[in-house]
Each structure stands twice: as C-alpha cells, then as structure tokens.
Tab-separated table of C-alpha atoms and ligand atoms in Angstrom:
chain	number	residue	atom	x	y	z
A	126	MET	CA	40.078	171.613	123.429
A	127	SER	CA	39.770	168.110	125.674
A	128	GLU	CA	43.482	166.389	126.578
A	129	THR	CA	43.412	163.350	123.978
A	130	GLN	CA	43.361	166.483	121.469
A	131	ALA	CA	46.005	168.194	123.263
A	132	LEU	CA	48.350	165.422	122.915
A	133	GLN	CA	47.274	164.298	119.364
A	134	ALA	CA	48.141	167.634	118.370
A	135	LYS	CA	51.361	168.025	120.282
A	136	LEU	CA	52.847	164.645	118.858
A	137	VAL	CA	51.903	165.021	115.503
A	138	GLY	CA	53.479	168.975	115.796
A	139	ASP	CA	56.381	167.114	116.773
A	140	ILE	CA	56.541	164.046	114.181
A	141	GLU	CA	55.885	166.802	111.481
A	142	ALA	CA	58.869	168.935	112.811
A	143	ALA	CA	60.976	165.800	113.342
A	144	ALA	CA	64.582	165.744	111.860
A	145	ASP	CA	65.769	162.903	109.804
A	146	LEU	CA	64.586	159.422	110.322
A	147	ASP	CA	66.159	158.506	113.809
A	148	ALA	CA	63.488	161.565	115.342
A	149	VAL	CA	60.491	159.704	113.512
A	150	GLU	CA	61.439	156.301	115.096
A	151	ALA	CA	62.190	158.217	118.819
A	152	LEU	CA	58.683	159.347	118.346
A	153	ARG	CA	57.252	156.259	117.289
A	154	VAL	CA	58.293	154.493	120.340
A	155	ALA	CA	58.070	157.472	122.614
A	156	ALA	CA	54.019	156.997	121.419
A	157	LEU	CA	53.182	153.996	120.646
A	158	GLY	CA	55.739	151.869	122.267
A	159	LYS	CA	55.466	149.426	125.084
A	160	ALA	CA	55.270	152.272	127.271
A	161	GLY	CA	54.407	154.652	124.878
A	162	SER	CA	51.870	157.501	125.724
A	163	VAL	CA	49.571	156.464	123.782
A	164	THR	CA	49.815	153.200	124.371
A	165	GLY	CA	49.542	154.557	128.356
A	166	LEU	CA	45.830	155.511	127.549
A	167	LEU	CA	45.027	152.608	125.425
A	168	LYS	CA	45.556	150.706	128.510
A	169	THR	CA	43.480	153.128	130.866
A	170	LEU	CA	39.930	151.989	128.343
A	171	GLY	CA	40.277	148.430	130.891
A	172	GLY	CA	39.564	150.212	134.067
A	173	MET	CA	36.406	152.600	132.728
A	174	THR	CA	32.688	151.763	132.982
A	175	PRO	CA	31.598	150.541	129.351
A	176	GLU	CA	29.750	154.434	128.938
A	177	GLU	CA	32.898	155.846	129.581
A	178	ARG	CA	34.571	153.461	126.940
A	179	GLN	CA	32.245	154.670	124.581
A	180	VAL	CA	32.948	158.302	125.018
A	181	GLU	CA	36.822	157.616	125.087
A	182	GLY	CA	37.288	154.646	122.837
A	183	PRO	CA	36.845	156.233	119.960
A	184	LYS	CA	38.819	159.306	121.021
A	185	ILE	CA	42.070	157.428	121.983
A	186	HIS	CA	41.854	155.191	118.946
A	187	ALA	CA	41.146	157.800	116.634
A	188	LEU	CA	44.583	159.675	118.595
A	189	ARG	CA	46.139	156.290	117.764
A	190	GLU	CA	45.743	156.494	114.133
A	191	ALA	CA	46.432	159.854	113.312
A	192	VAL	CA	49.778	159.745	115.505
A	193	ALA	CA	50.529	156.182	113.265
A	194	GLU	CA	49.529	158.399	109.819
A	195	ALA	CA	51.805	161.311	110.581
A	196	ILE	CA	54.753	158.696	110.999
A	197	ALA	CA	54.066	156.864	108.203
A	198	THR	CA	53.814	161.030	106.381
A	199	ARG	CA	56.733	162.100	108.080
A	200	ARG	CA	58.886	158.973	107.145
A	201	ALA	CA	58.065	159.085	103.108
A	202	THR	CA	58.570	162.870	103.464
A	203	LEU	CA	62.344	162.150	105.039
A	204	GLU	CA	62.596	158.976	102.605
A	205	SER	CA	62.233	160.914	99.545
A	206	ALA	CA	63.870	164.154	100.539
A	207	ALA	CA	67.117	161.519	101.698
A	208	LEU	CA	66.647	159.833	97.457
A	209	GLU	CA	66.244	163.511	96.489
A	210	ALA	CA	69.919	164.994	97.976
A	211	LYS	CA	71.710	161.563	96.839
A	212	LEU	CA	70.230	161.701	93.455
A	213	ALA	CA	71.405	164.980	93.721
A	214	ALA	CA	74.889	164.786	95.202
A	215	GLU	CA	75.448	161.355	93.024
A	216	ARG	CA	76.075	162.715	89.485
A	217	LEU	CA	75.791	159.427	86.934
A	218	ASP	CA	76.488	160.357	83.345
A	219	MET	CA	74.996	157.298	81.828
A	220	THR	CA	76.662	158.537	78.136
A	221	LEU	CA	80.333	157.595	79.812
A	222	PRO	CA	81.610	154.333	78.745
A	223	ALA	CA	81.590	151.412	80.902
A	224	ALA	CA	85.096	150.651	82.922
A	225	ASP	CA	87.592	148.401	81.817
A	226	ALA	CA	87.101	145.627	83.909
A	227	PRO	CA	89.727	142.681	83.873
A	228	LYS	CA	88.950	139.582	80.839
A	229	GLY	CA	90.051	136.516	80.242
A	230	SER	CA	91.772	136.106	77.168
A	231	VAL	CA	91.824	132.798	74.517
A	232	HIS	CA	95.502	131.496	74.865
A	233	PRO	CA	97.009	131.084	71.679
A	234	VAL	CA	96.798	127.772	71.556
A	235	SER	CA	92.862	128.073	71.726
A	236	GLN	CA	93.014	130.380	69.022
A	237	VAL	CA	94.642	128.438	66.757
A	238	MET	CA	92.713	125.290	67.887
A	239	ASP	CA	89.406	127.138	66.905
A	240	GLU	CA	90.594	128.492	63.624
A	241	LEU	CA	91.462	124.915	62.565
A	242	ALA	CA	87.910	123.458	63.066
A	243	GLU	CA	86.732	126.489	61.412
A	244	ILE	CA	88.597	126.204	58.374
A	245	PHE	CA	88.149	121.924	58.601
A	246	ALA	CA	84.143	122.577	59.253
A	247	ASP	CA	84.164	124.650	55.876
A	248	MET	CA	85.660	121.179	54.171
A	249	GLY	CA	83.435	119.170	55.346
A	250	PHE	CA	85.496	117.683	58.427
A	251	ALA	CA	84.285	117.487	62.055
A	252	VAL	CA	85.959	117.683	65.319
A	253	ALA	CA	86.593	113.951	67.322
A	254	THR	CA	88.264	114.021	70.844
A	255	GLY	CA	88.781	111.121	73.067
A	256	PRO	CA	90.089	110.396	76.172
A	257	GLU	CA	93.972	111.316	77.135
A	258	ILE	CA	94.431	108.259	78.991
A	259	GLU	CA	94.832	105.411	76.345
A	260	ASP	CA	95.546	101.898	76.314
A	261	ASP	CA	98.825	100.732	73.954
A	262	TRP	CA	96.852	99.022	71.565
A	263	ARG	CA	94.966	102.288	70.456
A	264	ASN	CA	98.068	104.176	70.607
A	265	PHE	CA	100.468	101.775	69.146
A	266	THR	CA	99.598	98.532	68.271
A	267	ALA	CA	96.532	99.576	65.572
A	268	LEU	CA	98.708	101.597	64.060
A	269	ASN	CA	100.723	99.413	62.921
A	270	ILE	CA	103.800	100.732	65.328
A	271	PRO	CA	105.689	97.461	66.232
A	272	GLU	CA	106.170	95.713	69.524
A	273	THR	CA	110.202	96.948	69.347
A	274	HIS	CA	109.364	100.584	68.088
A	275	PRO	CA	111.770	103.616	69.704
A	276	ALA	CA	108.517	105.247	70.671
A	277	ARG	CA	106.672	102.858	72.904
A	278	ALA	CA	110.338	102.360	75.088
A	279	MET	CA	109.764	103.597	78.607
A	280	HIS	CA	111.389	107.080	78.291
A	281	ASP	CA	109.529	107.822	75.720
A	282	THR	CA	106.286	107.615	76.602
A	283	PHE	CA	104.680	108.102	80.106
A	284	TYR	CA	103.050	104.728	81.408
A	285	PHE	CA	100.459	104.140	84.578
A	286	PRO	CA	102.216	101.206	86.603
A	287	ASP	CA	98.316	99.057	85.942
A	288	THR	CA	97.006	97.540	82.776
A	289	ASP	CA	93.489	98.031	81.881
A	290	LYS	CA	90.561	95.133	83.067
A	291	GLU	CA	91.669	93.196	79.337
A	292	GLY	CA	95.400	93.664	80.226
A	293	ARG	CA	96.430	96.469	77.872
A	294	ALA	CA	98.970	98.893	79.193
A	295	MET	CA	97.603	102.162	80.245
A	296	LEU	CA	99.832	105.546	79.019
A	297	LEU	CA	99.138	108.767	78.230
A	298	ARG	CA	98.720	109.313	74.430
A	299	THR	CA	101.316	110.243	72.424
A	300	HIS	CA	99.323	111.529	69.230
A	301	THR	CA	95.442	111.602	69.054
A	302	SER	CA	95.714	108.809	65.975
A	303	PRO	CA	94.041	106.938	68.627
A	304	VAL	CA	90.788	109.134	67.919
A	305	GLN	CA	90.757	108.427	64.676
A	306	ILE	CA	91.413	104.618	65.377
A	307	ARG	CA	88.151	104.790	67.797
A	308	THR	CA	86.228	106.448	64.993
A	309	MET	CA	87.006	104.121	62.053
A	310	MET	CA	85.700	101.422	64.938
A	311	SER	CA	82.567	103.054	65.429
A	312	GLN	CA	81.610	104.747	62.707
A	313	GLU	CA	80.904	103.724	58.753
A	314	PRO	CA	83.054	105.777	56.227
A	315	PRO	CA	83.019	108.387	54.555
A	316	ILE	CA	84.827	109.611	57.453
A	317	ARG	CA	85.938	113.599	58.028
A	318	ILE	CA	87.529	114.360	60.957
A	319	ILE	CA	90.295	116.230	62.590
A	320	ALA	CA	91.224	114.946	66.062
A	321	PRO	CA	92.903	118.072	68.390
A	322	GLY	CA	93.992	117.713	71.704
A	323	ARG	CA	96.394	117.193	74.460
A	324	VAL	CA	99.517	114.991	73.600
A	325	TYR	CA	102.105	113.513	75.525
A	326	ARG	CA	105.698	112.894	75.254
A	327	SER	CA	108.755	112.250	78.327
A	328	ASP	CA	110.404	115.352	76.386
A	329	SER	CA	111.996	118.508	77.733
A	330	ASP	CA	114.076	121.224	76.192
A	331	ALA	CA	113.825	124.657	74.470
A	332	THR	CA	111.750	123.003	71.482
A	333	HIS	CA	109.841	120.256	73.342
A	334	THR	CA	107.307	120.308	76.362
A	335	PRO	CA	106.316	117.185	77.772
A	336	MET	CA	102.882	118.353	76.747
A	337	PHE	CA	101.511	119.756	73.485
A	338	HIS	CA	99.077	119.539	71.671
A	339	GLN	CA	98.395	118.217	68.559
A	340	VAL	CA	95.763	118.223	65.151
A	341	GLU	CA	95.483	115.174	62.997
A	342	GLY	CA	93.478	115.155	60.536
A	343	LEU	CA	91.810	111.562	58.882
A	344	VAL	CA	89.520	111.292	55.726
A	345	ILE	CA	88.486	107.795	54.698
A	346	ASP	CA	86.278	106.783	51.540
A	347	ARG	CA	86.009	105.045	48.316
A	348	GLY	CA	89.022	106.213	45.549
A	349	ILE	CA	91.052	108.418	48.018
A	350	HIS	CA	94.098	109.309	46.921
A	351	MET	CA	97.019	111.856	47.210
A	352	GLY	CA	95.506	114.184	45.118
A	353	HIS	CA	93.662	114.670	47.739
A	354	LEU	CA	95.775	114.974	50.407
A	355	LYS	CA	97.567	117.545	48.863
A	356	TRP	CA	94.478	119.651	47.922
A	357	THR	CA	93.512	119.677	51.515
A	358	LEU	CA	96.609	120.643	52.865
A	359	GLU	CA	97.013	123.398	50.647
A	360	THR	CA	93.547	124.846	50.891
A	361	PHE	CA	94.106	123.921	55.075
A	362	LEU	CA	97.198	126.289	54.670
A	363	LYS	CA	96.362	128.608	52.248
A	364	ALA	CA	93.414	129.708	54.923
A	365	PHE	CA	95.157	129.411	58.102
A	366	PHE	CA	98.215	131.706	56.934
A	367	GLU	CA	95.480	134.131	55.148
A	368	ARG	CA	97.618	133.888	51.692
A	369	ASP	CA	97.296	132.626	48.241
A	370	ASP	CA	100.832	131.991	47.722
A	371	ILE	CA	101.711	128.862	50.016
A	372	VAL	CA	103.687	126.485	48.699
A	373	LEU	CA	103.963	123.161	49.481
A	374	ARG	CA	106.981	120.201	48.749
A	375	LEU	CA	106.063	117.007	49.770
A	376	ARG	CA	109.411	114.388	50.656
A	377	PRO	CA	108.787	110.639	50.825
A	378	SER	CA	108.986	109.822	54.327
A	379	TYR	CA	108.452	106.747	56.028
A	380	PHE	CA	105.363	106.638	59.224
A	381	PRO	CA	103.976	102.721	60.460
A	382	PHE	CA	100.578	103.862	59.647
A	383	THR	CA	100.649	105.680	56.430
A	384	GLU	CA	102.070	104.108	53.168
A	385	PRO	CA	103.551	106.118	50.984
A	386	SER	CA	103.969	108.412	53.345
A	387	ALA	CA	105.081	112.607	53.424
A	388	GLU	CA	106.335	115.245	55.126
A	389	VAL	CA	104.906	118.632	54.021
A	390	ASP	CA	107.448	121.353	53.658
A	391	VAL	CA	106.155	124.677	53.106
A	392	GLY	CA	108.073	127.835	51.735
A	393	TYR	CA	109.440	130.495	53.677
A	394	ARG	CA	111.269	133.457	54.206
A	395	GLN	CA	113.033	135.513	56.546
A	396	GLU	CA	111.799	138.630	57.550
A	397	LYS	CA	113.281	141.123	60.613
A	398	GLY	CA	114.247	137.721	61.727
A	399	ARG	CA	110.217	136.103	61.482
A	400	ARG	CA	109.297	133.428	59.402
A	401	ILE	CA	107.166	134.655	57.137
A	402	VAL	CA	104.989	131.502	55.632
A	403	GLY	CA	104.280	131.795	51.606
A	404	GLY	CA	106.268	131.622	48.390
A	405	ASN	CA	108.655	128.725	46.434
A	406	GLY	CA	111.471	127.301	49.049
A	407	ASP	CA	113.392	126.974	45.824
A	408	ASP	CA	113.683	131.158	45.554
A	409	GLU	CA	115.859	133.263	45.993
A	410	GLY	CA	115.632	134.501	49.721
A	411	HIS	CA	113.316	131.052	50.386
A	412	ALA	CA	113.675	127.727	51.613
A	413	TRP	CA	111.574	125.019	52.870
A	414	MET	CA	110.461	124.241	56.327
A	415	GLU	CA	109.011	120.863	57.126
A	416	LEU	CA	105.553	121.540	58.976
A	417	LEU	CA	103.440	118.270	58.435
A	418	GLY	CA	103.326	114.275	58.519
A	419	SER	CA	100.918	112.449	56.053
A	420	GLY	CA	100.895	109.669	54.044
A	421	MET	CA	97.906	107.521	52.623
A	422	VAL	CA	96.543	105.411	55.613
A	423	ASN	CA	98.445	101.761	55.843
A	424	ARG	CA	95.662	98.898	54.498
A	425	ARG	CA	96.933	97.304	57.525
A	426	VAL	CA	95.652	100.140	60.097
A	427	ILE	CA	92.018	100.520	58.214
A	428	ALA	CA	92.007	96.588	58.229
A	429	ASN	CA	92.337	96.690	62.149
A	430	CYS	CA	89.875	98.867	62.561
A	431	GLY	CA	87.634	96.413	60.871
A	432	LEU	CA	87.009	97.633	57.389
A	433	ASP	CA	88.415	96.181	54.306
A	434	PRO	CA	90.830	98.178	52.961
A	435	ASP	CA	90.249	96.900	48.791
A	436	VAL	CA	86.811	98.932	49.805
A	437	TRP	CA	87.997	101.962	52.031
A	438	GLN	CA	91.244	104.194	51.095
A	439	GLY	CA	92.146	107.330	53.048
A	440	PHE	CA	94.824	109.444	54.011
A	441	ALA	CA	95.811	111.010	56.671
A	442	PHE	CA	98.148	113.668	58.315
A	443	GLY	CA	99.820	115.156	61.675
A	444	VAL	CA	100.625	118.728	62.329
A	445	GLY	CA	101.813	120.620	65.960
A	446	VAL	CA	99.383	123.072	66.567
A	447	ASP	CA	102.460	124.984	68.998
A	448	ARG	CA	104.341	125.424	66.098
A	449	LEU	CA	101.891	126.589	63.918
A	450	ALA	CA	100.800	129.045	66.335
A	451	MET	CA	104.513	130.063	66.982
A	452	LEU	CA	104.860	130.387	63.505
A	453	LYS	CA	101.493	132.785	62.634
A	454	TYR	CA	102.164	134.600	65.779
A	455	GLY	CA	105.251	135.416	65.805
A	456	MET	CA	106.136	133.800	68.993
A	457	ASP	CA	109.927	132.504	69.673
A	458	ASP	CA	109.888	130.380	72.829
A	459	LEU	CA	107.927	127.422	73.171
A	460	ARG	CA	108.078	127.042	76.919
A	461	ALA	CA	106.083	130.570	77.211
A	462	PHE	CA	103.094	128.878	75.951
A	463	PHE	CA	102.179	126.763	78.877
A	464	ASP	CA	103.583	129.866	81.767
A	465	GLY	CA	100.176	131.251	82.408
A	466	ASP	CA	101.871	134.300	82.415
A	467	LEU	CA	99.108	137.006	80.933
A	468	ARG	CA	101.258	139.773	80.019
A	469	TRP	CA	102.909	137.121	77.250
A	470	LEU	CA	99.265	137.109	75.931
A	471	SER	CA	98.920	140.465	76.171
A	472	HIS	CA	101.792	141.350	74.578
A	473	TYR	CA	100.891	139.111	71.022
A	474	GLY	CA	97.569	141.038	71.971
A	475	PHE	CA	95.532	137.866	72.708
A	476	GLY	CA	92.123	139.420	73.983
A	477	ALA	CA	88.990	138.167	75.480
A	478	LEU	CA	87.117	138.485	71.938
A	479	SER	CA	89.282	136.960	69.473
A	480	VAL	CA	87.124	133.982	68.386
A	481	PRO	CA	87.893	132.944	65.081
A	482	THR	CA	85.213	133.018	62.123
A	483	LEU	CA	85.414	132.311	58.658
A	484	SER	CA	83.439	135.569	57.793
A	485	GLY	CA	84.732	137.846	60.743
A	486	GLY	CA	88.701	136.620	59.163
A	487	ILE	CA	90.132	133.705	60.579
A	488	SER	CA	92.475	135.656	62.727
A	489	ALA	CA	90.182	138.649	63.670
B	211	2NL	C1	103.767	114.169	62.071
B	211	2NL	C2	103.075	112.414	61.719
B	211	2NL	C3	101.064	111.820	61.121
B	211	2NL	C4	99.225	110.352	61.270
B	211	2NL	C5	99.798	111.160	61.579
B	211	2NL	C6	97.094	108.849	61.191
B	211	2NL	C7	96.474	108.659	62.095
B	211	2NL	C8	95.730	107.296	61.479
B	211	2NL	C9	96.087	106.442	60.656
B	211	2NL	C10	97.345	106.704	59.825
B	211	2NL	CL1	94.334	106.455	62.238
B	211	2NL	N1	97.636	108.081	60.304
B	211	2NL	N2	98.399	110.284	61.647
B	211	2NL	C11	99.582	109.962	59.559
B	211	2NL	C12	100.735	111.014	59.413
B	211	2NL	C13	102.078	111.725	60.084
B	211	2NL	O1	101.689	113.123	62.119
B	211	2NL	O2	104.615	114.069	62.061
B	211	2NL	N3	102.839	114.814	63.026
B	211	2NL	C14	103.347	116.262	63.939
C-alpha cells in the first residue's frame, strides 16, 4: 500500500467513525484545512518534476476527492440521524385542537353599529360617514339651529380656538347630522342613509360621557310622510331586539331640524332587574321608555342644502348607540364602555368572531 493510500484509509476510517458533526468538522479541518494533511500533500506537487507530478498528482487529487466525499456522506448520515432522534423524541399529535391564543374582541358599541348597518342595509340604506371636526354651519346653522340656541354655548360644545378659511367656527360635531347635510348637498335624491359615528358634548356624569356614539338616519324622496318613518323605525327595532312584539309610541316633540317632530318611546318591562324591551307600555307591568328622536325634515333644512322642499320631503331620526347596546346586552354602566377593561367585555360574552349577519342572526 502506498503512502497516499494508507493516509486515505486512515482519514476515511476516522471520518466514518466520527461520533458527531463537530468531530467531522475537526477531521475536515485536520485534512482539508489550510494546514491540513491533504492540503500539505497537494502543496508538495509544486516541488516535483513533471514526471513525478504526473504519477503523484492523480493519487493526491483522488485522495482529496475521497476524503471530501467521506465527509459529505458522514455529515448527511449524522444529520438525518439527528432529525430521526428529534422526531422520535418530540411527539406532535396533529389531531389535537390548537392552543387557545389571545384574540381581540369586538366592542359592544362596534357590534351594535355593525348590527345597525346590517339591518338598515336590508331596507336599502347606505352607510355615510364624515369628519368629527366640523364647522358651525354644517353642525348648527344648516340644521335651523338658531344663533342663540343653548346647544351652541361654549359649555355644551367643544370649540377649536381658530376658525376655518371661510371664517366659520370649528368644533367637534355634537351629532352626526352634518354627515347628512354633506350628503344632501352632494348627492341627488332619493337619499336613504344612516350616519353612525362618534359625537362630542361637554357633558360628564354617570349617564353622560363627553364622547358618545350616535346613529342618525335620513330619507329624502318624493311624497315621504310620517307613515314611512314609523314603519322604518318599527322594522328596525324589531330586527335589532330580535322580537316581534315591539310597540312604539310617538309623542309630539320639538327639534329645530324637524317639523313635525316626535320622540319615539318603546314599551318594556322589568325582569330580574333588567329592562326587557317589548310589549305595550300601557299594559300591566309595562312602561314606556324614550329611545329615539325623529321627525319630518324641516323644509328650511332641505332648502339650506339646495333642494326644493316643494319637491323633496323626508324623515330623519337620531338614536344613541351606547344606550342601544346597554339595553340589548343588559349592561348598566355607560362609563365601563370606554374603560377598555377586557374582563368586562368577556363578562358580557363579546368574542372576536361575534360579527353580526342577518343570516347568522344579528347578535350571533
Ligand atoms: C335625538 C334627536 C334627531 C335628527 C336627529 C336630522 C338630521 C338632519 C335633518 C333633520 Cl340632516 N334631522 N336628525 C332628527 C330628529 C331627531 O335626534 O334625540 N337623538 C338621540
């Protein structure tokens, strides 16, 4: 056996016997590294005569090939053995249900807004939105709210220190009506919209937060009357509370932006300390609860938006979303709505997947 063959047998034998990947790497460095034994042999080729090199060259290169191949083979064997061992040790039962990861959840106010959008979409209403920072023309003047109206007072409305480019006072909208004003001024009737969103009033106690949520509805078309208003609200409330025995009572009222105006009450009864909406408020054990404000859009408001009130009529209504949520889900503290306490949400059963659909049941 030649010297080269003896070295090859020794190196390949060591590599095949290497216990782990680190040992293989150490053998690779010792043989093929800069100062390795095989590298050293390759270097000797430089000092040989051409005749010697022709004899020794192929042998040394074959040695290098054989060592490199033995390293690759041993590595692959050790790696697959390591994988096998890992697979054998780590048992993974793919049939087990996935671990419960923390999920976000839908806030009751968002849930109710989604429910309202769903219900009104079924009656042909689109959802309209607009800015929360408004000017006093769209928030008050266009709505026939006089300059002297108390709602305009500094202590009821959050005003900004500066005016806009046209010199109008800027404020945080006190209702979503400006969205309807914008729609009437930019869209041809017929109009059927709801405007859900945040509104702001300088008010804070157990039943009032400075920010709350409102939904207003607006229909503008030819020949619209109070009958359309009453049917729409009745259909909406039956779908929302998911019961057929909802009874409405319309009481004459006053709003500058509607004429005539009506407060809408619903019959309810008390059950285990909870208000259950349904039934005639005049019946035994029942009472009436004010729920919405509504009316026929004042012809001045229609004219302010550039429409002819002799051609176009309509009805409008407004309702507090937070109150609707409290009533439907039996929550009793308005302020908890805005505390962001996840325990409170899960207590009332709000989960990430509770998105309303008419087919799945509105509050499913
Ligand atoms: C209430 C009162 C109401 C409206 C809102 C409205 C909007 C336009 C024109 C006419 Cl653009 N009306 N909105 C009408 C009546 C009542 O809300 O007590 N909400 C809780």
